[in-house]
Short mmCIF file of N, CA and C in Angstrom, two decimals:
data_model
loop_
_atom_site.label_atom_id
_atom_site.label_comp_id
_atom_site.label_asym_id
_atom_site.label_seq_id
_atom_site.Cartn_x
_atom_site.Cartn_y
_atom_site.Cartn_z
N MET Z 81 3.26 -5.62 3.96
CA MET Z 81 1.92 -4.93 4.51
C MET Z 81 2.21 -4.09 5.37
N ALA Z 82 2.84 -3.18 5.35
CA ALA Z 82 3.19 -2.19 6.09
C ALA Z 82 2.54 -0.70 6.16
N GLY Z 83 1.58 -0.84 5.24
CA GLY Z 83 0.64 0.53 5.03
C GLY Z 83 1.21 1.55 4.13
N VAL Z 84 2.51 0.94 3.26
CA VAL Z 84 3.00 1.85 2.23
C VAL Z 84 2.47 1.59 0.98
N ALA Z 85 1.82 2.49 0.20
CA ALA Z 85 1.35 2.24 -1.03
C ALA Z 85 2.57 2.26 -2.12
N ARG Z 86 2.56 1.10 -2.82
CA ARG Z 86 3.64 0.98 -3.84
C ARG Z 86 3.06 0.82 -5.03
N GLY Z 87 3.94 1.16 -6.02
CA GLY Z 87 3.16 1.35 -7.29
C GLY Z 87 4.03 2.03 -8.38
N LYS Z 88 3.57 2.61 -9.50
CA LYS Z 88 4.03 3.25 -10.56
C LYS Z 88 3.44 4.81 -10.96
N MET Z 89 4.06 5.43 -11.55
CA MET Z 89 3.10 6.77 -11.89
C MET Z 89 3.34 6.69 -13.28
N LEU Z 90 2.31 6.88 -14.03
CA LEU Z 90 2.45 6.64 -15.47
C LEU Z 90 1.48 7.94 -16.25
N PRO Z 91 1.86 8.35 -17.34
CA PRO Z 91 1.08 9.48 -18.05
C PRO Z 91 -0.22 8.43 -18.49
N ALA Z 92 -1.37 9.13 -18.74
CA ALA Z 92 -2.75 8.57 -18.82
C ALA Z 92 -2.49 7.70 -20.19
N GLU Z 93 -1.82 8.27 -21.28
CA GLU Z 93 -1.71 7.76 -22.54
C GLU Z 93 -0.97 6.35 -22.37
N LYS Z 94 0.09 6.58 -21.55
CA LYS Z 94 0.72 5.10 -21.49
C LYS Z 94 -0.07 4.02 -20.66
N PHE Z 95 -0.84 4.34 -19.65
CA PHE Z 95 -1.63 3.57 -18.72
C PHE Z 95 -2.60 2.93 -19.84
N LEU Z 96 -3.24 3.78 -20.62
CA LEU Z 96 -4.40 3.25 -21.51
C LEU Z 96 -3.81 2.24 -22.63
N GLU Z 97 -2.67 2.43 -22.98
CA GLU Z 97 -2.07 1.73 -24.23
C GLU Z 97 -1.43 0.46 -23.69
N GLN Z 98 -0.88 0.40 -22.35
CA GLN Z 98 -0.11 -0.70 -22.05
C GLN Z 98 -0.93 -1.71 -21.30
N SER Z 99 -0.89 -2.93 -22.18
CA SER Z 99 -1.81 -4.13 -21.67
C SER Z 99 -1.39 -4.73 -20.36
N THR Z 100 -0.09 -4.66 -19.98
CA THR Z 100 0.46 -5.14 -18.82
C THR Z 100 1.49 -4.31 -18.06
N MET Z 101 1.53 -4.08 -16.85
CA MET Z 101 2.46 -3.58 -16.01
C MET Z 101 3.21 -4.49 -15.40
N ARG Z 102 4.55 -4.19 -14.92
CA ARG Z 102 5.23 -5.19 -13.91
C ARG Z 102 5.79 -4.55 -12.83
N LEU Z 103 5.90 -5.31 -11.67
CA LEU Z 103 6.60 -5.01 -10.50
C LEU Z 103 7.64 -5.82 -9.97
N PRO Z 104 8.77 -5.70 -9.19
CA PRO Z 104 9.47 -6.73 -8.79
C PRO Z 104 8.82 -7.56 -7.46
N GLU Z 105 8.58 -8.68 -7.36
CA GLU Z 105 7.98 -9.29 -6.40
C GLU Z 105 8.69 -8.83 -4.81
N SER Z 106 9.89 -8.32 -4.94
CA SER Z 106 10.33 -7.76 -3.53
C SER Z 106 9.77 -6.79 -3.09
N VAL Z 107 8.84 -6.05 -3.89
CA VAL Z 107 8.20 -4.76 -3.42
C VAL Z 107 7.15 -5.20 -2.06
N PHE Z 108 6.94 -6.53 -2.01
CA PHE Z 108 6.09 -6.80 -0.92
C PHE Z 108 6.83 -7.30 0.55
N THR Z 109 8.28 -7.32 0.22
CA THR Z 109 9.00 -7.79 1.44
C THR Z 109 9.81 -6.65 1.80
N GLN Z 110 9.62 -5.36 1.18
CA GLN Z 110 10.19 -4.04 1.73
C GLN Z 110 9.50 -3.49 2.99
N THR Z 111 10.34 -3.10 4.18
CA THR Z 111 9.70 -2.36 5.18
C THR Z 111 9.62 -1.10 5.29
N VAL Z 112 8.92 -0.73 6.12
CA VAL Z 112 8.63 1.03 5.87
C VAL Z 112 10.14 1.77 6.04
N THR Z 113 11.04 1.25 6.52
CA THR Z 113 12.21 1.96 6.59
C THR Z 113 13.03 1.73 5.21
N GLY Z 114 12.63 1.10 4.19
CA GLY Z 114 13.18 0.58 2.96
C GLY Z 114 14.14 -0.47 2.98
N GLU Z 115 14.24 -1.24 4.18
CA GLU Z 115 15.14 -2.45 4.18
C GLU Z 115 14.15 -3.79 3.74
N PHE Z 116 14.81 -4.72 3.44
CA PHE Z 116 14.25 -5.87 3.08
C PHE Z 116 14.29 -7.15 4.22
N LEU Z 117 13.24 -8.07 4.28
CA LEU Z 117 13.10 -9.01 5.32
C LEU Z 117 14.18 -9.84 5.07
N ASN Z 118 14.74 -10.50 6.27
CA ASN Z 118 15.91 -11.26 6.09
C ASN Z 118 15.59 -12.52 5.82
N GLU Z 119 14.10 -13.05 6.24
CA GLU Z 119 13.76 -14.41 5.81
C GLU Z 119 13.41 -14.54 4.19
N PRO Z 120 13.63 -15.70 3.93
CA PRO Z 120 13.52 -15.89 2.15
C PRO Z 120 12.06 -16.05 1.85
N VAL Z 121 11.33 -15.20 1.58
CA VAL Z 121 9.81 -15.12 1.56
C VAL Z 121 9.58 -15.23 0.07
N ILE Z 122 10.36 -14.68 -0.65
CA ILE Z 122 10.15 -14.85 -2.05
C ILE Z 122 11.27 -15.43 -2.83
N ASN Z 123 10.82 -15.88 -4.05
CA ASN Z 123 11.97 -16.34 -4.98
C ASN Z 123 13.11 -15.62 -5.04
N PRO Z 124 14.38 -16.09 -4.81
CA PRO Z 124 15.78 -15.23 -4.67
C PRO Z 124 15.91 -14.52 -6.04
N ALA Z 125 15.34 -15.27 -7.20
CA ALA Z 125 15.65 -14.41 -8.50
C ALA Z 125 14.92 -12.87 -8.35
N ASP Z 126 13.97 -12.72 -7.45
CA ASP Z 126 13.19 -11.56 -7.35
C ASP Z 126 12.59 -11.18 -8.88
N ARG Z 127 11.57 -12.35 -9.19
CA ARG Z 127 11.10 -12.12 -10.34
C ARG Z 127 10.25 -11.04 -10.53
N ASP Z 128 9.53 -10.61 -11.79
CA ASP Z 128 8.59 -9.80 -11.90
C ASP Z 128 7.35 -10.25 -11.88
N ILE Z 129 6.45 -9.37 -11.15
CA ILE Z 129 5.06 -9.98 -10.94
C ILE Z 129 4.12 -9.01 -12.10
N LEU Z 130 2.91 -9.40 -12.36
CA LEU Z 130 2.26 -8.58 -13.28
C LEU Z 130 1.07 -7.87 -12.46
N VAL Z 131 0.83 -6.60 -12.81
CA VAL Z 131 -0.27 -6.09 -12.10
C VAL Z 131 -1.26 -5.69 -12.92
N LYS Z 132 -2.57 -6.06 -12.76
CA LYS Z 132 -3.92 -5.68 -13.44
C LYS Z 132 -4.75 -4.74 -12.71
N PRO Z 133 -5.17 -3.59 -13.32
CA PRO Z 133 -5.69 -2.58 -12.51
C PRO Z 133 -7.19 -3.08 -12.23
N ASP Z 134 -7.73 -2.89 -11.16
CA ASP Z 134 -9.09 -3.08 -10.68
C ASP Z 134 -9.86 -1.82 -11.06
N LEU Z 135 -10.53 -1.51 -11.99
CA LEU Z 135 -11.07 -0.22 -12.63
C LEU Z 135 -12.24 0.33 -11.71
N ASN Z 136 -12.62 -0.64 -10.77
CA ASN Z 136 -13.73 -0.32 -9.84
C ASN Z 136 -13.42 0.58 -8.82
N THR Z 137 -11.85 0.50 -8.73
CA THR Z 137 -11.01 1.44 -7.83
C THR Z 137 -10.44 2.62 -8.31
N LEU Z 138 -10.65 3.09 -9.60
CA LEU Z 138 -10.17 4.22 -10.17
C LEU Z 138 -10.77 5.36 -9.65
N ARG Z 139 -10.21 6.26 -9.14
CA ARG Z 139 -10.67 7.58 -8.56
C ARG Z 139 -9.57 8.90 -9.08
N GLN Z 140 -10.06 9.89 -9.19
CA GLN Z 140 -9.62 11.15 -9.63
C GLN Z 140 -8.78 11.81 -8.27
N LEU Z 141 -7.66 12.40 -8.62
CA LEU Z 141 -7.00 12.91 -7.32
C LEU Z 141 -7.50 14.37 -7.39
N PRO Z 142 -8.36 14.67 -6.54
CA PRO Z 142 -8.83 16.01 -6.47
C PRO Z 142 -7.62 17.19 -5.87
N TRP Z 143 -6.65 16.87 -5.30
CA TRP Z 143 -5.68 17.58 -4.95
C TRP Z 143 -4.55 17.99 -5.99
N ALA Z 144 -4.59 17.17 -6.88
CA ALA Z 144 -3.53 17.14 -8.12
C ALA Z 144 -3.70 18.67 -8.68
N LYS Z 145 -2.32 19.27 -9.19
CA LYS Z 145 -2.34 20.39 -10.03
C LYS Z 145 -3.06 20.14 -11.45
N ASP Z 146 -2.47 18.93 -11.78
CA ASP Z 146 -2.79 18.40 -13.43
C ASP Z 146 -3.74 17.34 -12.96
N PRO Z 147 -4.48 17.20 -14.04
CA PRO Z 147 -5.59 16.07 -13.81
C PRO Z 147 -4.83 14.70 -13.78
N ALA Z 148 -5.24 13.96 -12.47
CA ALA Z 148 -4.51 12.72 -12.42
C ALA Z 148 -5.27 11.89 -11.53
N ALA Z 149 -5.07 10.69 -11.47
CA ALA Z 149 -5.94 9.38 -10.79
C ALA Z 149 -5.24 8.43 -10.35
N THR Z 150 -5.73 7.73 -9.35
CA THR Z 150 -5.15 6.51 -8.81
C THR Z 150 -5.98 5.28 -8.88
N VAL Z 151 -5.21 4.17 -8.95
CA VAL Z 151 -6.15 2.86 -9.22
C VAL Z 151 -5.40 1.73 -8.68
N ILE Z 152 -6.26 0.81 -7.70
CA ILE Z 152 -5.34 -0.22 -7.19
C ILE Z 152 -5.37 -1.54 -8.00
N ASN Z 153 -4.49 -2.21 -7.73
CA ASN Z 153 -4.12 -3.33 -8.78
C ASN Z 153 -4.14 -4.57 -8.05
N ASP Z 154 -4.57 -5.88 -8.86
CA ASP Z 154 -4.55 -7.13 -8.40
C ASP Z 154 -3.06 -7.47 -9.21
N CYS Z 155 -2.11 -8.49 -8.31
CA CYS Z 155 -1.05 -8.84 -8.80
C CYS Z 155 -1.33 -10.28 -9.13
N TYR Z 156 -0.37 -10.76 -10.00
CA TYR Z 156 -0.52 -12.20 -10.68
C TYR Z 156 0.92 -12.68 -11.19
N TYR Z 157 1.29 -13.98 -10.95
CA TYR Z 157 2.29 -14.45 -11.71
C TYR Z 157 2.26 -14.55 -13.13
N GLU Z 158 3.31 -14.87 -13.69
CA GLU Z 158 3.26 -15.05 -15.19
C GLU Z 158 2.17 -16.18 -15.54
N ASP Z 159 2.16 -17.23 -14.73
CA ASP Z 159 1.03 -18.48 -15.03
C ASP Z 159 -0.39 -18.09 -14.56
N GLY Z 160 -0.50 -16.74 -14.10
CA GLY Z 160 -2.18 -16.13 -13.76
C GLY Z 160 -2.55 -16.56 -12.57
N SER Z 161 -1.56 -17.25 -11.73
CA SER Z 161 -1.89 -17.48 -10.18
C SER Z 161 -1.81 -16.14 -9.41
N ALA Z 162 -2.74 -15.91 -8.51
CA ALA Z 162 -2.51 -14.54 -7.57
C ALA Z 162 -1.20 -14.70 -6.74
N VAL Z 163 -0.59 -13.53 -6.65
CA VAL Z 163 0.64 -13.36 -5.68
C VAL Z 163 0.10 -13.47 -4.48
N ASP Z 164 0.33 -14.49 -3.57
CA ASP Z 164 -0.35 -14.79 -2.45
C ASP Z 164 0.26 -13.94 -1.20
N ILE Z 165 1.28 -13.15 -1.50
CA ILE Z 165 1.76 -12.37 -0.27
C ILE Z 165 1.46 -10.78 -0.57
N SER Z 166 0.48 -10.61 -1.69
CA SER Z 166 -0.04 -9.35 -1.93
C SER Z 166 -0.88 -8.99 -0.85
N PRO Z 167 -0.93 -7.70 -0.23
CA PRO Z 167 -1.78 -7.44 0.84
C PRO Z 167 -3.32 -7.37 0.30
N ARG Z 168 -3.56 -7.12 -0.86
CA ARG Z 168 -4.97 -7.34 -1.60
C ARG Z 168 -5.48 -8.60 -1.44
N GLN Z 169 -4.48 -9.62 -1.74
CA GLN Z 169 -4.72 -11.16 -1.82
C GLN Z 169 -5.01 -11.72 -0.71
N VAL Z 170 -4.05 -11.24 0.31
CA VAL Z 170 -4.11 -11.73 1.67
C VAL Z 170 -5.72 -11.36 2.28
N LEU Z 171 -6.11 -10.00 2.09
CA LEU Z 171 -7.39 -9.92 2.53
C LEU Z 171 -8.38 -10.66 1.84
N LYS Z 172 -8.23 -10.76 0.54
CA LYS Z 172 -9.10 -11.52 -0.05
C LYS Z 172 -9.35 -12.97 0.45
N ASN Z 173 -8.07 -13.65 0.73
CA ASN Z 173 -8.25 -14.97 1.45
C ASN Z 173 -8.78 -14.88 2.66
N VAL Z 174 -8.63 -13.97 3.40
CA VAL Z 174 -9.24 -13.85 4.80
C VAL Z 174 -10.86 -13.75 4.56
N LEU Z 175 -11.34 -12.94 3.58
CA LEU Z 175 -12.78 -12.92 3.37
C LEU Z 175 -13.25 -14.01 2.88
N ASN Z 176 -12.66 -14.86 2.17
CA ASN Z 176 -12.98 -16.31 1.62
C ASN Z 176 -13.13 -17.16 2.73
N ALA Z 177 -12.15 -17.08 3.58
CA ALA Z 177 -12.15 -18.15 4.85
C ALA Z 177 -13.39 -17.62 5.66
N TYR Z 178 -13.95 -16.30 5.76
CA TYR Z 178 -15.02 -16.27 6.52
C TYR Z 178 -16.18 -16.45 5.71
N GLU Z 179 -16.20 -16.28 4.46
CA GLU Z 179 -17.42 -16.69 3.82
C GLU Z 179 -17.82 -18.23 3.64
N VAL Z 180 -16.74 -19.20 3.77
CA VAL Z 180 -16.92 -20.66 3.92
C VAL Z 180 -17.70 -20.92 5.27
N LEU Z 181 -17.42 -19.99 6.25
CA LEU Z 181 -18.14 -19.99 7.72
C LEU Z 181 -19.65 -19.13 7.58
N ASN Z 182 -19.84 -18.57 6.35
CA ASN Z 182 -21.10 -17.80 6.65
C ASN Z 182 -21.09 -16.70 7.47
N MET Z 183 -19.88 -16.11 7.47
CA MET Z 183 -19.58 -14.87 8.52
C MET Z 183 -19.26 -13.97 7.37
N VAL Z 184 -19.34 -12.63 7.91
CA VAL Z 184 -18.81 -11.47 7.31
C VAL Z 184 -17.99 -10.58 7.91
N PRO Z 185 -16.67 -10.30 7.85
CA PRO Z 185 -16.04 -9.59 8.89
C PRO Z 185 -16.25 -8.23 8.56
N ILE Z 186 -15.97 -7.46 9.40
CA ILE Z 186 -16.03 -5.90 9.29
C ILE Z 186 -14.66 -5.61 9.09
N VAL Z 187 -14.00 -4.85 7.94
CA VAL Z 187 -12.75 -4.52 7.84
C VAL Z 187 -12.66 -3.18 7.36
N ALA Z 188 -11.78 -2.36 7.92
CA ALA Z 188 -11.26 -0.88 7.52
C ALA Z 188 -9.76 -0.77 7.90
N PRO Z 189 -9.20 0.08 7.13
CA PRO Z 189 -8.03 0.62 7.59
C PRO Z 189 -7.72 1.28 8.85
N GLU Z 190 -6.75 1.25 9.58
CA GLU Z 190 -6.67 1.87 10.72
C GLU Z 190 -5.63 3.01 10.68
N LEU Z 191 -5.82 4.10 10.49
CA LEU Z 191 -4.74 5.31 10.29
C LEU Z 191 -4.29 5.88 11.63
N GLU Z 192 -3.02 5.44 11.92
CA GLU Z 192 -2.47 5.75 13.18
C GLU Z 192 -1.40 6.98 13.07
N PHE Z 193 -1.45 7.89 13.85
CA PHE Z 193 -0.45 8.91 13.70
C PHE Z 193 -0.35 9.56 14.83
N TYR Z 194 0.86 10.58 15.05
CA TYR Z 194 1.14 11.20 16.38
C TYR Z 194 1.42 12.56 15.97
N LEU Z 195 0.78 13.73 16.82
CA LEU Z 195 0.83 15.00 16.49
C LEU Z 195 2.23 15.51 17.52
N VAL Z 196 3.12 16.00 17.21
CA VAL Z 196 4.30 16.36 17.93
C VAL Z 196 4.64 18.01 17.69
N LYS Z 197 5.17 18.52 18.74
CA LYS Z 197 5.55 19.68 18.53
C LYS Z 197 6.47 19.85 17.59
N ARG Z 198 6.55 21.00 16.78
CA ARG Z 198 7.66 21.11 15.69
C ARG Z 198 9.16 21.01 16.30
N ASN Z 199 10.17 20.36 15.77
CA ASN Z 199 11.45 19.97 16.11
C ASN Z 199 12.30 20.12 15.15
N THR Z 200 13.23 21.00 14.93
CA THR Z 200 13.97 20.82 14.00
C THR Z 200 15.64 20.47 14.37
N ASP Z 201 15.56 20.05 15.79
CA ASP Z 201 16.95 19.27 16.11
C ASP Z 201 16.66 17.83 16.53
N PRO Z 202 17.17 17.06 15.82
CA PRO Z 202 16.71 15.37 15.82
C PRO Z 202 17.46 14.84 17.06
N SER Z 203 18.22 15.57 17.73
CA SER Z 203 18.68 15.03 18.99
C SER Z 203 17.91 15.33 20.08
N LEU Z 204 16.78 16.20 19.96
CA LEU Z 204 16.03 16.31 21.22
C LEU Z 204 14.88 15.38 20.98
N PRO Z 205 14.20 15.13 22.14
CA PRO Z 205 12.83 14.14 22.27
C PRO Z 205 11.96 14.78 21.62
N LEU Z 206 10.73 14.02 21.02
CA LEU Z 206 9.54 14.60 20.75
C LEU Z 206 8.78 15.11 21.72
N GLU Z 207 8.05 16.01 21.63
CA GLU Z 207 7.12 16.60 22.69
C GLU Z 207 5.66 16.78 22.11
N PRO Z 208 4.64 16.64 23.06
CA PRO Z 208 3.49 16.81 22.39
C PRO Z 208 3.21 18.42 22.21
N PRO Z 209 2.32 18.82 21.34
CA PRO Z 209 2.19 19.98 20.65
C PRO Z 209 1.41 20.83 21.69
N ILE Z 210 1.20 21.83 21.53
CA ILE Z 210 0.44 22.91 22.32
C ILE Z 210 -1.05 22.84 21.52
N GLY Z 211 -2.08 22.54 22.36
CA GLY Z 211 -3.42 22.62 21.51
C GLY Z 211 -4.16 23.87 21.49
N ARG Z 212 -5.35 23.82 20.85
CA ARG Z 212 -6.03 25.11 20.80
C ARG Z 212 -6.44 25.95 22.11
N SER Z 213 -6.57 24.99 23.32
CA SER Z 213 -6.74 25.63 24.54
C SER Z 213 -5.61 26.34 25.18
N GLY Z 214 -4.30 26.30 24.38
CA GLY Z 214 -3.14 26.82 25.08
C GLY Z 214 -2.25 25.98 25.87
N ARG Z 215 -3.06 24.65 26.10
CA ARG Z 215 -2.41 23.76 27.12
C ARG Z 215 -1.63 22.61 26.15
N GLN Z 216 -0.46 22.12 26.76
CA GLN Z 216 0.20 21.06 26.03
C GLN Z 216 -0.68 19.80 26.06
N GLU Z 217 -0.78 19.29 24.86
CA GLU Z 217 -1.51 17.95 24.71
C GLU Z 217 -0.88 16.83 25.51
N THR Z 218 -1.61 15.92 25.86
CA THR Z 218 -1.01 14.63 26.51
C THR Z 218 -0.92 13.31 25.69
#
């Protein structure tokens, strides 16, 4: 759940004709740097999971040169049970826990980023950029 979208790119025809798509379960244990967790969170066989598109999330990508879209998927094991470590399922479980208490949480993604001065030398430290005022940001 490191804020990195994981998925597949497919031509529209293949998306429409394919009844199921698969991903390795380990996709949920990969860190933002591409490494895998040391703790045994998943089946060591790294089984495939099934992904089912939630068509309510289907959106056209307006910046794409060629027509393209994105869709968020729910993840399931072969037996039909939800993949409990899928970030989407984790959020559903949290929402259900609140519903039991007759409460409704307010949730939203928090996008964090830092603006830094352009630097082509990785051995130098990062510096705040110069703002519109001409002063260095803090």
